Amino acid sequence: MGLRSLGVAVAGLGRIGRVHSEILAYRVEKARLVAVMDVVEELARSTAERFKVKAYTDYDSMLKDPEVDAVFVTTPTYLHHDMIVKALEAGKHVFTEKPITVTADEAVDVVTRADRAGLKLMVGYMRRFDDAYSEAKRRIASGEIGKPVAFLNVARDPGAPPGWAQDPKLSGGIFLDMLSHDFDMARFLIGSEVKRVYVSGGAVLYDEIKAKGDLDLVNVSFEFENGVYGVVHGSRKSVFGYDLRTEVLGTEGTVYVGSAVDPNLAVGVKSGVVLRGVQWFWARFYEAYVREDQAFVDSVLNDAPPPITGLDGLRVVEVAEACWRSIQEGRPVEVVKRL
Amino acid sequence: MGLRSLGVAVAGLGRIGRVHSEILAYRVEKARLVAVMDVVEELARSTAERFKVKAYTDYDSMLKDPEVDAVFVTTPTYLHHDMIVKALEAGKHVFTEKPITVTADEAVDVVTRADRAGLKLMVGYMRRFDDAYSEAKRRIASGEIGKPVAFLNVARDPGAPPGWAQDPKLSGGIFLDMLSHDFDMARFLIGSEVKRVYVSGGAVLYDEIKAKGDLDLVNVSFEFENGVYGVVHGSRKSVFGYDLRTEVLGTEGTVYVGSAVDPNLAVGVKSGVVLRGVQWFWARFYEAYVREDQAFVDSVLNDAPPPITGLDGLRVVEVAEACWRSIQEGRPVEVVKRL
Amino acid sequence: MGLRSLGVAVAGLGRIGRVHSEILAYRVEKARLVAVMDVVEELARSTAERFKVKAYTDYDSMLKDPEVDAVFVTTPTYLHHDMIVKALEAGKHVFTEKPITVTADEAVDVVTRADRAGLKLMVGYMRRFDDAYSEAKRRIASGEIGKPVAFLNVARDPGAPPGWAQDPKLSGGIFLDMLSHDFDMARFLIGSEVKRVYVSGGAVLYDEIKAKGDLDLVNVSFEFENGVYGVVHGSRKSVFGYDLRTEVLGTEGTVYVGSAVDPNLAVGVKSGVVLRGVQWFWARFYEAYVREDQAFVDSVLNDAPPPITGLDGLRVVEVAEACWRSIQEGRPVEVVKRL
Amino acid sequence: MGLRSLGVAVAGLGRIGRVHSEILAYRVEKARLVAVMDVVEELARSTAERFKVKAYTDYDSMLKDPEVDAVFVTTPTYLHHDMIVKALEAGKHVFTEKPITVTADEAVDVVTRADRAGLKLMVGYMRRFDDAYSEAKRRIASGEIGKPVAFLNVARDPGAPPGWAQDPKLSGGIFLDMLSHDFDMARFLIGSEVKRVYVSGGAVLYDEIKAKGDLDLVNVSFEFENGVYGVVHGSRKSVFGYDLRTEVLGTEGTVYVGSAVDPNLAVGVKSGVVLRGVQWFWARFYEAYVREDQAFVDSVLNDAPPPITGLDGLRVVEVAEACWRSIQEGRPVEVVKRL
């Protein structure tokens, strides 16, 4: 490849956008953070100042910047499709935060366009780069637990997502906004696609989520094409912190990832021994974000397929759409592959 | 009450029958073990000798023994119905090991007969008497975790059941022989009935189980009448020991019962820190059996309803039958109440 | 050996005496519980009734009973010496609860007498028969952790012992009444004798213990003859339950025994995830007592040395006496072997 | 204070020096990394290039740089004294990695000079800034566990330190090079000074450590001025990773910090359930280093005492010197305060 390093810009400077900015500025080899962009001028300005890069408030202007080789799309989901399309049209490689888009139609569109344009498109399911999850993948792939037969996942967020993410029309709802992480992990660890889903659940935790038509507690039962049986349990509430645990049962063993508690502090008092929950998301996954961003930069510089492709992103949207149909129709639903 | 103590006999001297015999002989107040019965003469003789009680090889003869006030039915499931009926006809109170019978028809019959005869009929779901499970029940009932919204259960046995229990016509199959414990626990902790089930799974672990038409790996998704959502995951294999864990998510907290490992021994070597699985079923539940048997004896002597009634037993058979229909028809199935 | 089974009597019917009685009555093969004895008539009578054996209130009378082949001495420590001597003089084998006696002089006396009389004398350090501790012993002996180099032990009781055991003249104090378990375990796991001890600590938890001249918080640093370095930390207080943990560091690994918490119940609430401490001593060690009593009965019937001899009991008293000298003189003290 | 931001230089670019450089370059507010220095030219050059700062191979030249307001001394311990002295003479504030110096004489000298010069001198015991340790401190200080009565610490490194650190004349030996972290933590959590120590231990793990006259396995028993009793157990070997655990027993509870295992990955196979040890030191403590460096920068800019002073550094050296005397003389030794 001709490029010695990659000029990157981050568009959307909410929390996750600022994390990617920081990582791209300091931690990723052969990346040069050259610009950040947000429609909130003060946010664009202060972030740019912190990293000594250009500030944009207009996405189109940023895309014209010749120093920008690749764009990180870190805006709310409902903006992804149009922003990815524009970036591709401007000849930029794209890293988009998960999920790729709100609908499968949109996902098909951006995947097709990226292919046609010969540009990289990667989707940010950072758990794949987490030390424990990637070691789990290695152990499973090595045959240590025999042939996988079941995948189980408990995912409980500490609280409801704010604002736009409560509206399924903007976020894709719980299956896409929250559980797409878990479906992607299922595909990653099992190495097969989800072919049928059945969902039960409801909006039983938050009135505002119910009002918007989303769900906040679901059990998704599913089957993979290779015969493995899966369950994803998702809840938008866990009062003591993140409770994220994954297990894969094989014919010769079981892999467990994640813990409901932080083992590093326990206080024994009369009522028992109290452990802390996992309070800070970034503490667990920061290094995963670093490796993820490095992997994207490497894939562009080496002209290699990114480790999580647009097609991976589409697959998960297809699963989420099947989940929505299942809960609406009260029956198991086949996942339809669009590409 | 007239009776100062209860004369009991144990019919069926496999492992569980010998455990009940030992407990009734030594640990239960106001119980007098007076006889044991098994068609294998040597088993009947040696067990009787150990506890210094009468040995029978013929069930009908045992039922004529006037010292026997109550019978413990601890034979394979397919014998339960007829043995319970005969005991009731002989005017004996009955404790039956789980599950109550193979079919709901049979369960309706024995429940109806016990009611009509005014005799006690209790079913042995001993987990309810386990220290951790009963404390969990107390905590949930006290409101400590708010309103329950989800029930999750992982149940993995170390290996396939031997002989008759692999044949669903004799044992009721995995839903009844193994997972009826979990469905009973679901009803106990949530305090509501299962109204709809959806099952995915198969026979993927053992050829002999597949040959008999049973399943060895299932995910059961279900809903309770009170709106709680549940999942029971069951596997007939877990290479390192029993892996039984239950959790109830509430609006204000989560209760976890059970552990995949015994924390009392860990060995750190180059490959990591190795903990033992839970090897010996009885070590965890022996005291639960003692409390269970005491509860039955007390209910007879005090003429009070047993803590787990024949109707409880029937409810679980109804759920299991719905599970079988669900897997056969590939759709969610309503649980039909027979009484 | 001529004896087909062993007639045993239990003298001293406090909690531990009743546990041994129950175990000897029901759980030990080739043992016949024939009598129980306590100076409290009602206790002797009710216990005897429960097990359908003879009741004695007078120890000397019990010793004349020809059905009694062996005596279990389960009285307060300060009574051990005289009771053991009398039993030996009456030709009875003796199992004594720990510690063997209050002083090393007394221990030398009973060990010498038992040897001379050719009668068995066993001391009840039941932890050696615990599943986790005995497995730890096997693992260490097998070389799995290489050569042991350090032994660490944390022993915290939930509260102060009642009455007589707070008086070091009657109980031997914390080193003998409580920590002799830990010193015996150190000798058992390391397979060597303690040669030097240094103690720091005080009476900082309970005024009544301070008033009696005992200690309630101690750190004992010691060295084994084979060069292993040890620490025993003991506390008479742990507000959430027993906190007993042992570890052995080897050149190739580490063995950990015990857990501060019971993993079988956890409740996640706003303040964190609360686990229960280990509340019930017997739950952990009941089966160890069964195996211990069986081992004593077997040793008598097979005329084999008991697994924990009077000499083992003496060794621990010698360590405890060195501990007392160390704290009084503020210096490390060599352990003097008396036999 | 007049300074709007602090110009810092890092002298000594081994692993810990590069970590501080990275943190000062990217993560610390109001810090400007202006220079790095190492006698290995290539190391100085490549590090400087990475952070776009000046490279020095000569310490004296670096001290003349007017942009440098403060120096981070991150060289081997035996170089600390002279480098701190020179920095103070050049009018620079100093952050030194632990331990402050090899001897108490040296520590007295640098503390006295810093005081006289009115310059800040901070010592890097970063554990104080770890999330779990600082929360433990808050809980203890709040009275949640009543009055502290005992401090216990297990510190096991995965392997022997390389090169110079094996020589006690250069590193201060195990008590200073390794366990000074633990003594500092003891002082921090208990809020009192160590007044007497007793050490047993030896060089039993590594021949090369024995050859240099250092120890690799020690048990330090000690007493605080406020009556709390402590133990620090240290080992230079733990085959599966770092094993660092601290506990403080109080009259009303117990605080536990640290875990021998990473709970985020477990693999259940026939031999049991295998958890990983804690492999990567930085994963646990990276954020603690960030907060530590921020605290130093803030203390200079606000002209406030640093949270860990030169006197703190001296106190720990005094304890280490008492430990050496104790092991040499085989007796408890009083800690002598030099300032």
JSON list of N, CA and C in Angstrom, two decimals, chain B residues 225-269:
[
{"chain": "B", "resi": 225, "resn": "GLU", "atom": "N", "xyz": [-48.36, -16.42, 34.12]},
{"chain": "B", "resi": 225, "resn": "GLU", "atom": "CA", "xyz": [-49.64, -15.71, 34.11]},
{"chain": "B", "resi": 225, "resn": "GLU", "atom": "C", "xyz": [-49.50, -14.28, 34.64]},
{"chain": "B", "resi": 226, "resn": "ASN", "atom": "N", "xyz": [-48.58, -14.06, 35.55]},
{"chain": "B", "resi": 226, "resn": "ASN", "atom": "CA", "xyz": [-48.44, -12.71, 36.13]},
{"chain": "B", "resi": 226, "resn": "ASN", "atom": "C", "xyz": [-47.51, -11.81, 35.32]},
{"chain": "B", "resi": 227, "resn": "GLY", "atom": "N", "xyz": [-47.12, -12.25, 34.12]},
{"chain": "B", "resi": 227, "resn": "GLY", "atom": "CA", "xyz": [-46.37, -11.36, 33.23]},
{"chain": "B", "resi": 227, "resn": "GLY", "atom": "C", "xyz": [-44.86, -11.50, 33.32]},
{"chain": "B", "resi": 228, "resn": "VAL", "atom": "N", "xyz": [-44.35, -12.35, 34.21]},
{"chain": "B", "resi": 228, "resn": "VAL", "atom": "CA", "xyz": [-42.91, -12.57, 34.29]},
{"chain": "B", "resi": 228, "resn": "VAL", "atom": "C", "xyz": [-42.48, -13.45, 33.10]},
{"chain": "B", "resi": 229, "resn": "TYR", "atom": "N", "xyz": [-41.26, -13.16, 32.58]},
{"chain": "B", "resi": 229, "resn": "TYR", "atom": "CA", "xyz": [-40.73, -13.93, 31.45]},
{"chain": "B", "resi": 229, "resn": "TYR", "atom": "C", "xyz": [-39.64, -14.88, 31.94]},
{"chain": "B", "resi": 230, "resn": "GLY", "atom": "N", "xyz": [-39.68, -16.12, 31.46]},
{"chain": "B", "resi": 230, "resn": "GLY", "atom": "CA", "xyz": [-38.72, -17.11, 31.96]},
{"chain": "B", "resi": 230, "resn": "GLY", "atom": "C", "xyz": [-37.96, -17.83, 30.87]},
{"chain": "B", "resi": 231, "resn": "VAL", "atom": "N", "xyz": [-36.81, -18.35, 31.26]},
{"chain": "B", "resi": 231, "resn": "VAL", "atom": "CA", "xyz": [-36.02, -19.23, 30.40]},
{"chain": "B", "resi": 231, "resn": "VAL", "atom": "C", "xyz": [-35.48, -20.37, 31.26]},
{"chain": "B", "resi": 232, "resn": "VAL", "atom": "N", "xyz": [-35.64, -21.59, 30.78]},
{"chain": "B", "resi": 232, "resn": "VAL", "atom": "CA", "xyz": [-34.93, -22.72, 31.38]},
{"chain": "B", "resi": 232, "resn": "VAL", "atom": "C", "xyz": [-34.06, -23.33, 30.30]},
{"chain": "B", "resi": 233, "resn": "HIS", "atom": "N", "xyz": [-32.77, -23.37, 30.58]},
{"chain": "B", "resi": 233, "resn": "HIS", "atom": "CA", "xyz": [-31.82, -24.03, 29.68]},
{"chain": "B", "resi": 233, "resn": "HIS", "atom": "C", "xyz": [-31.41, -25.34, 30.34]},
{"chain": "B", "resi": 234, "resn": "GLY", "atom": "N", "xyz": [-31.57, -26.43, 29.63]},
{"chain": "B", "resi": 234, "resn": "GLY", "atom": "CA", "xyz": [-31.21, -27.73, 30.21]},
{"chain": "B", "resi": 234, "resn": "GLY", "atom": "C", "xyz": [-30.27, -28.50, 29.32]},
{"chain": "B", "resi": 235, "resn": "SER", "atom": "N", "xyz": [-29.28, -29.12, 29.95]},
{"chain": "B", "resi": 235, "resn": "SER", "atom": "CA", "xyz": [-28.35, -29.97, 29.20]},
{"chain": "B", "resi": 235, "resn": "SER", "atom": "C", "xyz": [-28.08, -31.23, 30.01]},
{"chain": "B", "resi": 236, "resn": "ARG", "atom": "N", "xyz": [-27.98, -32.35, 29.32]},
{"chain": "B", "resi": 236, "resn": "ARG", "atom": "CA", "xyz": [-27.67, -33.60, 29.99]},
{"chain": "B", "resi": 236, "resn": "ARG", "atom": "C", "xyz": [-26.18, -33.81, 30.13]},
{"chain": "B", "resi": 237, "resn": "LYS", "atom": "N", "xyz": [-25.39, -32.79, 29.81]},
{"chain": "B", "resi": 237, "resn": "LYS", "atom": "CA", "xyz": [-23.94, -32.96, 29.92]},
{"chain": "B", "resi": 237, "resn": "LYS", "atom": "C", "xyz": [-23.27, -31.70, 30.45]},
{"chain": "B", "resi": 238, "resn": "SER", "atom": "N", "xyz": [-22.35, -31.89, 31.37]},
{"chain": "B", "resi": 238, "resn": "SER", "atom": "CA", "xyz": [-21.48, -30.84, 31.90]},
{"chain": "B", "resi": 238, "resn": "SER", "atom": "C", "xyz": [-20.27, -31.57, 32.43]},
{"chain": "B", "resi": 239, "resn": "VAL", "atom": "N", "xyz": [-19.17, -31.48, 31.73]},
{"chain": "B", "resi": 239, "resn": "VAL", "atom": "CA", "xyz": [-18.07, -32.42, 31.99]},
{"chain": "B", "resi": 239, "resn": "VAL", "atom": "C", "xyz": [-17.43, -32.31, 33.36]},
{"chain": "B", "resi": 240, "resn": "PHE", "atom": "N", "xyz": [-17.57, -31.14, 34.01]},
{"chain": "B", "resi": 240, "resn": "PHE", "atom": "CA", "xyz": [-16.86, -30.97, 35.29]},
{"chain": "B", "resi": 240, "resn": "PHE", "atom": "C", "xyz": [-17.77, -31.13, 36.50]},
{"chain": "B", "resi": 241, "resn": "GLY", "atom": "N", "xyz": [-19.05, -31.45, 36.29]},
{"chain": "B", "resi": 241, "resn": "GLY", "atom": "CA", "xyz": [-19.94, -31.63, 37.43]},
{"chain": "B", "resi": 241, "resn": "GLY", "atom": "C", "xyz": [-21.27, -30.91, 37.22]},
{"chain": "B", "resi": 242, "resn": "TYR", "atom": "N", "xyz": [-22.12, -30.96, 38.22]},
{"chain": "B", "resi": 242, "resn": "TYR", "atom": "CA", "xyz": [-23.41, -30.27, 38.14]},
{"chain": "B", "resi": 242, "resn": "TYR", "atom": "C", "xyz": [-23.20, -28.77, 37.94]},
{"chain": "B", "resi": 243, "resn": "ASP", "atom": "N", "xyz": [-23.98, -28.20, 37.05]},
{"chain": "B", "resi": 243, "resn": "ASP", "atom": "CA", "xyz": [-23.92, -26.75, 36.86]},
{"chain": "B", "resi": 243, "resn": "ASP", "atom": "C", "xyz": [-25.36, -26.25, 36.90]},
{"chain": "B", "resi": 244, "resn": "LEU", "atom": "N", "xyz": [-25.78, -25.90, 38.09]},
{"chain": "B", "resi": 244, "resn": "LEU", "atom": "CA", "xyz": [-27.18, -25.52, 38.33]},
{"chain": "B", "resi": 244, "resn": "LEU", "atom": "C", "xyz": [-27.20, -24.12, 38.91]},
{"chain": "B", "resi": 245, "resn": "ARG", "atom": "N", "xyz": [-27.77, -23.19, 38.15]},
{"chain": "B", "resi": 245, "resn": "ARG", "atom": "CA", "xyz": [-27.83, -21.79, 38.58]},
{"chain": "B", "resi": 245, "resn": "ARG", "atom": "C", "xyz": [-29.17, -21.20, 38.21]},
{"chain": "B", "resi": 246, "resn": "THR", "atom": "N", "xyz": [-29.71, -20.41, 39.15]},
{"chain": "B", "resi": 246, "resn": "THR", "atom": "CA", "xyz": [-31.03, -19.82, 38.97]},
{"chain": "B", "resi": 246, "resn": "THR", "atom": "C", "xyz": [-30.93, -18.34, 39.26]},
{"chain": "B", "resi": 247, "resn": "GLU", "atom": "N", "xyz": [-31.59, -17.50, 38.46]},
{"chain": "B", "resi": 247, "resn": "GLU", "atom": "CA", "xyz": [-31.63, -16.10, 38.84]},
{"chain": "B", "resi": 247, "resn": "GLU", "atom": "C", "xyz": [-32.99, -15.50, 38.59]},
{"chain": "B", "resi": 248, "resn": "VAL", "atom": "N", "xyz": [-33.36, -14.60, 39.47]},
{"chain": "B", "resi": 248, "resn": "VAL", "atom": "CA", "xyz": [-34.62, -13.87, 39.33]},
{"chain": "B", "resi": 248, "resn": "VAL", "atom": "C", "xyz": [-34.28, -12.40, 39.30]},
{"chain": "B", "resi": 249, "resn": "LEU", "atom": "N", "xyz": [-34.65, -11.76, 38.19]},
{"chain": "B", "resi": 249, "resn": "LEU", "atom": "CA", "xyz": [-34.44, -10.32, 38.05]},
{"chain": "B", "resi": 249, "resn": "LEU", "atom": "C", "xyz": [-35.70, -9.60, 38.48]},
{"chain": "B", "resi": 250, "resn": "GLY", "atom": "N", "xyz": [-35.54, -8.61, 39.34]},
{"chain": "B", "resi": 250, "resn": "GLY", "atom": "CA", "xyz": [-36.66, -7.79, 39.76]},
{"chain": "B", "resi": 250, "resn": "GLY", "atom": "C", "xyz": [-36.42, -6.35, 39.37]},
{"chain": "B", "resi": 251, "resn": "THR", "atom": "N", "xyz": [-37.41, -5.53, 39.59]},
{"chain": "B", "resi": 251, "resn": "THR", "atom": "CA", "xyz": [-37.27, -4.12, 39.23]},
{"chain": "B", "resi": 251, "resn": "THR", "atom": "C", "xyz": [-36.24, -3.42, 40.11]},
{"chain": "B", "resi": 252, "resn": "GLU", "atom": "N", "xyz": [-35.94, -4.00, 41.29]},
{"chain": "B", "resi": 252, "resn": "GLU", "atom": "CA", "xyz": [-35.00, -3.35, 42.21]},
{"chain": "B", "resi": 252, "resn": "GLU", "atom": "C", "xyz": [-33.82, -4.22, 42.60]},
{"chain": "B", "resi": 253, "resn": "GLY", "atom": "N", "xyz": [-33.63, -5.32, 41.90]},
{"chain": "B", "resi": 253, "resn": "GLY", "atom": "CA", "xyz": [-32.49, -6.16, 42.26]},
{"chain": "B", "resi": 253, "resn": "GLY", "atom": "C", "xyz": [-32.55, -7.51, 41.59]},
{"chain": "B", "resi": 254, "resn": "THR", "atom": "N", "xyz": [-31.55, -8.32, 41.86]},
{"chain": "B", "resi": 254, "resn": "THR", "atom": "CA", "xyz": [-31.44, -9.63, 41.24]},
{"chain": "B", "resi": 254, "resn": "THR", "atom": "C", "xyz": [-31.02, -10.65, 42.30]},
{"chain": "B", "resi": 255, "resn": "VAL", "atom": "N", "xyz": [-31.68, -11.79, 42.30]},
{"chain": "B", "resi": 255, "resn": "VAL", "atom": "CA", "xyz": [-31.28, -12.88, 43.19]},
{"chain": "B", "resi": 255, "resn": "VAL", "atom": "C", "xyz": [-30.61, -13.96, 42.36]},
{"chain": "B", "resi": 256, "resn": "TYR", "atom": "N", "xyz": [-29.47, -14.44, 42.82]},
{"chain": "B", "resi": 256, "resn": "TYR", "atom": "CA", "xyz": [-28.73, -15.51, 42.15]},
{"chain": "B", "resi": 256, "resn": "TYR", "atom": "C", "xyz": [-28.64, -16.69, 43.09]},
{"chain": "B", "resi": 257, "resn": "VAL", "atom": "N", "xyz": [-28.98, -17.87, 42.62]},
{"chain": "B", "resi": 257, "resn": "VAL", "atom": "CA", "xyz": [-28.82, -19.08, 43.44]},
{"chain": "B", "resi": 257, "resn": "VAL", "atom": "C", "xyz": [-27.94, -20.07, 42.69]},
{"chain": "B", "resi": 258, "resn": "GLY", "atom": "N", "xyz": [-27.00, -20.66, 43.39]},
{"chain": "B", "resi": 258, "resn": "GLY", "atom": "CA", "xyz": [-26.19, -21.72, 42.81]},
{"chain": "B", "resi": 258, "resn": "GLY", "atom": "C", "xyz": [-24.88, -21.22, 42.24]},
{"chain": "B", "resi": 259, "resn": "SER", "atom": "N", "xyz": [-23.97, -22.14, 42.05]},
{"chain": "B", "resi": 259, "resn": "SER", "atom": "CA", "xyz": [-22.63, -21.83, 41.58]},
{"chain": "B", "resi": 259, "resn": "SER", "atom": "C", "xyz": [-22.13, -22.99, 40.75]},
{"chain": "B", "resi": 260, "resn": "ALA", "atom": "N", "xyz": [-21.43, -22.66, 39.68]},
{"chain": "B", "resi": 260, "resn": "ALA", "atom": "CA", "xyz": [-20.86, -23.73, 38.85]},
{"chain": "B", "resi": 260, "resn": "ALA", "atom": "C", "xyz": [-19.70, -24.42, 39.54]},
{"chain": "B", "resi": 261, "resn": "VAL", "atom": "N", "xyz": [-19.12, -23.75, 40.53]},
{"chain": "B", "resi": 261, "resn": "VAL", "atom": "CA", "xyz": [-17.92, -24.30, 41.16]},
{"chain": "B", "resi": 261, "resn": "VAL", "atom": "C", "xyz": [-18.06, -24.37, 42.67]},
{"chain": "B", "resi": 262, "resn": "ASP", "atom": "N", "xyz": [-17.31, -25.27, 43.24]},
{"chain": "B", "resi": 262, "resn": "ASP", "atom": "CA", "xyz": [-17.15, -25.37, 44.68]},
{"chain": "B", "resi": 262, "resn": "ASP", "atom": "C", "xyz": [-16.00, -24.44, 45.05]},
{"chain": "B", "resi": 263, "resn": "PRO", "atom": "N", "xyz": [-16.24, -23.41, 45.86]},
{"chain": "B", "resi": 263, "resn": "PRO", "atom": "CA", "xyz": [-15.18, -22.44, 46.14]},
{"chain": "B", "resi": 263, "resn": "PRO", "atom": "C", "xyz": [-14.17, -22.94, 47.16]},
{"chain": "B", "resi": 264, "resn": "ASN", "atom": "N", "xyz": [-14.39, -24.13, 47.70]},
{"chain": "B", "resi": 264, "resn": "ASN", "atom": "CA", "xyz": [-13.57, -24.55, 48.83]},
{"chain": "B", "resi": 264, "resn": "ASN", "atom": "C", "xyz": [-12.20, -25.11, 48.48]},
{"chain": "B", "resi": 265, "resn": "LEU", "atom": "N", "xyz": [-11.97, -25.36, 47.19]},
{"chain": "B", "resi": 265, "resn": "LEU", "atom": "CA", "xyz": [-10.64, -25.82, 46.81]},
{"chain": "B", "resi": 265, "resn": "LEU", "atom": "C", "xyz": [-10.27, -25.24, 45.45]},
{"chain": "B", "resi": 266, "resn": "ALA", "atom": "N", "xyz": [-9.15, -24.58, 45.39]},
{"chain": "B", "resi": 266, "resn": "ALA", "atom": "CA", "xyz": [-8.65, -24.04, 44.13]},
{"chain": "B", "resi": 266, "resn": "ALA", "atom": "C", "xyz": [-7.17, -24.34, 44.07]},
{"chain": "B", "resi": 267, "resn": "VAL", "atom": "N", "xyz": [-6.71, -24.69, 42.89]},
{"chain": "B", "resi": 267, "resn": "VAL", "atom": "CA", "xyz": [-5.29, -24.98, 42.72]},
{"chain": "B", "resi": 267, "resn": "VAL", "atom": "C", "xyz": [-4.76, -24.12, 41.57]},
{"chain": "B", "resi": 268, "resn": "GLY", "atom": "N", "xyz": [-3.82, -23.26, 41.92]},
{"chain": "B", "resi": 268, "resn": "GLY", "atom": "CA", "xyz": [-3.22, -22.40, 40.89]},
{"chain": "B", "resi": 268, "resn": "GLY", "atom": "C", "xyz": [-2.00, -23.07, 40.32]},
{"chain": "B", "resi": 269, "resn": "VAL", "atom": "N", "xyz": [-2.04, -23.36, 39.03]},
{"chain": "B", "resi": 269, "resn": "VAL", "atom": "CA", "xyz": [-0.89, -23.92, 38.34]},
{"chain": "B", "resi": 269, "resn": "VAL", "atom": "C", "xyz": [-0.65, -23.08, 37.08]}
]
